[in-house]
Amino acid sequence: MLNVTGESEWARLSTGAYCNYGNNAETYGRLYNWHAVNDSRNIVPAGWNVAIDEEWKRLKMALGMSQSEADEAGWRGTNEGSKMAGNADLLPDGSLDNDSAFGESGFSAIPGGLRTYIAGYFGN
């Protein structure tokens, strides 16, 4: 599978590819585009799946988010992200680890960022 580093190249993709957030795959793992995730190769490890929004909603509601908040588009919730976070050393601005509920769910998500499909840029 192709490792794509350029923003415009990433935005033009119509086939599967990956990139390394922060050029640090060892810490953050890799980011795959939808073409890579949703093809016949089934690159997801056995016993795992790529979570859809409904699954994320259920997880966030189990951590205290209301149904109405879960059904909102875009940013939603209060401190559910703090509850799911792990490894405070990897968080750039302290916004999650300063919350008293930081890591209380035991989920320990790594803040691996995102890469947009429209412009190909990285975000937190």
Tab-separated table of C-alpha atoms in Angstrom:
chain	number	residue	atom	x	y	z
A	1	MET	CA	0.000	0.000	0.000
A	2	LEU	CA	1.206	3.481	-0.841
A	3	ASN	CA	2.579	5.807	1.876
A	4	VAL	CA	1.421	9.287	0.820
A	5	THR	CA	3.083	12.305	2.408
A	6	GLY	CA	1.948	15.169	0.152
A	7	GLU	CA	-1.285	17.019	0.915
A	8	SER	CA	-2.489	17.482	-2.662
A	9	GLU	CA	-1.600	13.895	-3.551
A	10	TRP	CA	-3.593	12.639	-0.528
A	11	ALA	CA	-6.607	14.737	-1.506
A	12	ARG	CA	-6.629	13.311	-5.066
A	13	LEU	CA	-6.451	9.638	-4.062
A	14	SER	CA	-8.991	7.152	-5.328
A	15	THR	CA	-7.109	4.087	-4.050
A	16	GLY	CA	-5.979	2.880	-0.648
A	17	ALA	CA	-3.091	4.647	1.072
A	18	TYR	CA	-1.704	5.451	4.502
A	19	CYS	CA	0.358	8.154	6.161
A	20	ASN	CA	2.186	8.554	9.437
A	21	TYR	CA	0.793	11.215	11.764
A	22	GLY	CA	3.614	13.406	13.013
A	23	ASN	CA	6.003	11.174	11.033
A	24	ASN	CA	5.865	8.889	14.053
A	25	ALA	CA	4.189	5.567	13.255
A	26	GLU	CA	5.857	3.898	16.241
A	27	THR	CA	3.959	6.114	18.694
A	28	TYR	CA	0.738	6.946	16.854
A	29	GLY	CA	0.296	4.092	14.416
A	30	ARG	CA	-0.840	4.903	10.902
A	31	LEU	CA	-3.734	6.817	9.392
A	32	TYR	CA	-5.473	5.033	6.510
A	33	ASN	CA	-7.812	6.624	4.015
A	34	TRP	CA	-11.318	5.279	3.464
A	35	HIS	CA	-10.314	3.568	0.227
A	36	ALA	CA	-7.839	1.410	2.189
A	37	VAL	CA	-10.302	0.575	4.941
A	38	ASN	CA	-13.283	-0.135	2.715
A	39	ASP	CA	-11.840	-2.532	0.155
A	40	SER	CA	-11.735	-6.290	-0.316
A	41	ARG	CA	-8.293	-6.726	1.330
A	42	ASN	CA	-9.875	-6.242	4.769
A	43	ILE	CA	-6.748	-4.727	6.339
A	44	VAL	CA	-8.323	-4.571	9.804
A	45	PRO	CA	-6.804	-7.201	12.134
A	46	ALA	CA	-8.880	-10.292	12.907
A	47	GLY	CA	-11.421	-9.601	15.636
A	48	TRP	CA	-11.359	-5.820	15.064
A	49	ASN	CA	-13.496	-3.462	13.031
A	50	VAL	CA	-13.366	0.163	11.960
A	51	ALA	CA	-15.833	1.926	14.220
A	52	ILE	CA	-18.713	3.701	12.555
A	53	ASP	CA	-20.311	6.792	14.058
A	54	GLU	CA	-23.092	4.766	15.718
A	55	GLU	CA	-20.477	2.776	17.652
A	56	TRP	CA	-18.701	5.961	18.768
A	57	LYS	CA	-22.062	7.370	19.858
A	58	ARG	CA	-22.796	4.290	21.996
A	59	LEU	CA	-19.370	4.522	23.628
A	60	LYS	CA	-19.753	8.236	24.364
A	61	MET	CA	-23.265	7.739	25.762
A	62	ALA	CA	-21.920	4.995	28.044
A	63	LEU	CA	-19.528	7.661	29.369
A	64	GLY	CA	-22.311	10.148	30.066
A	65	MET	CA	-23.200	11.886	26.807
A	66	SER	CA	-26.911	12.386	26.215
A	67	GLN	CA	-28.671	10.957	23.157
A	68	SER	CA	-29.438	14.480	21.892
A	69	GLU	CA	-25.755	15.469	22.116
A	70	ALA	CA	-24.717	12.223	20.420
A	71	ASP	CA	-27.065	12.968	17.534
A	72	GLU	CA	-25.494	16.389	16.887
A	73	ALA	CA	-23.160	16.810	13.911
A	74	GLY	CA	-19.576	17.997	14.375
A	75	TRP	CA	-18.049	18.527	17.811
A	76	ARG	CA	-20.244	17.132	20.542
A	77	GLY	CA	-20.258	16.274	24.207
A	78	THR	CA	-18.475	17.561	27.268
A	79	ASN	CA	-15.589	15.574	28.731
A	80	GLU	CA	-16.125	12.169	27.122
A	81	GLY	CA	-12.881	12.658	25.164
A	82	SER	CA	-10.971	13.160	28.410
A	83	LYS	CA	-12.498	9.992	29.818
A	84	MET	CA	-11.321	7.989	26.771
A	85	ALA	CA	-7.855	9.561	26.540
A	86	GLY	CA	-4.610	7.953	27.516
A	87	ASN	CA	-0.921	8.904	27.691
A	88	ALA	CA	-1.013	12.580	28.675
A	89	ASP	CA	2.557	13.046	27.416
A	90	LEU	CA	1.268	12.813	23.833
A	91	LEU	CA	-1.367	15.539	24.186
A	92	PRO	CA	-0.137	18.835	22.717
A	93	ASP	CA	-2.096	21.417	24.680
A	94	GLY	CA	-3.281	19.938	27.969
A	95	SER	CA	-6.928	20.344	27.026
A	96	LEU	CA	-7.872	16.756	27.864
A	97	ASP	CA	-5.425	15.797	30.591
A	98	ASN	CA	-6.313	18.848	32.704
A	99	ASP	CA	-9.803	17.376	33.154
A	100	SER	CA	-10.306	15.533	36.452
A	101	ALA	CA	-11.979	12.675	34.525
A	102	PHE	CA	-8.887	12.100	32.338
A	103	GLY	CA	-8.493	8.407	31.493
A	104	GLU	CA	-11.173	7.199	33.906
A	105	SER	CA	-12.812	4.874	31.352
A	106	GLY	CA	-9.662	2.792	30.911
A	107	PHE	CA	-10.046	3.022	27.113
A	108	SER	CA	-6.686	4.839	26.731
A	109	ALA	CA	-7.087	6.296	23.241
A	110	ILE	CA	-3.921	7.660	21.637
A	111	PRO	CA	-4.282	11.164	20.152
A	112	GLY	CA	-3.266	10.142	16.636
A	113	GLY	CA	-4.851	13.099	14.869
A	114	LEU	CA	-6.578	13.130	11.524
A	115	ARG	CA	-5.920	13.822	7.889
A	116	THR	CA	-8.632	15.434	5.815
A	117	TYR	CA	-9.709	13.871	2.556
A	118	ILE	CA	-10.553	17.222	0.956
A	119	ALA	CA	-7.259	19.121	1.325
A	120	GLY	CA	-5.003	16.400	2.740
A	121	TYR	CA	-3.790	18.406	5.729
A	122	PHE	CA	-3.251	17.042	9.234
A	123	GLY	CA	-5.203	18.123	12.313
A	124	ASN	CA	-5.479	17.281	15.999
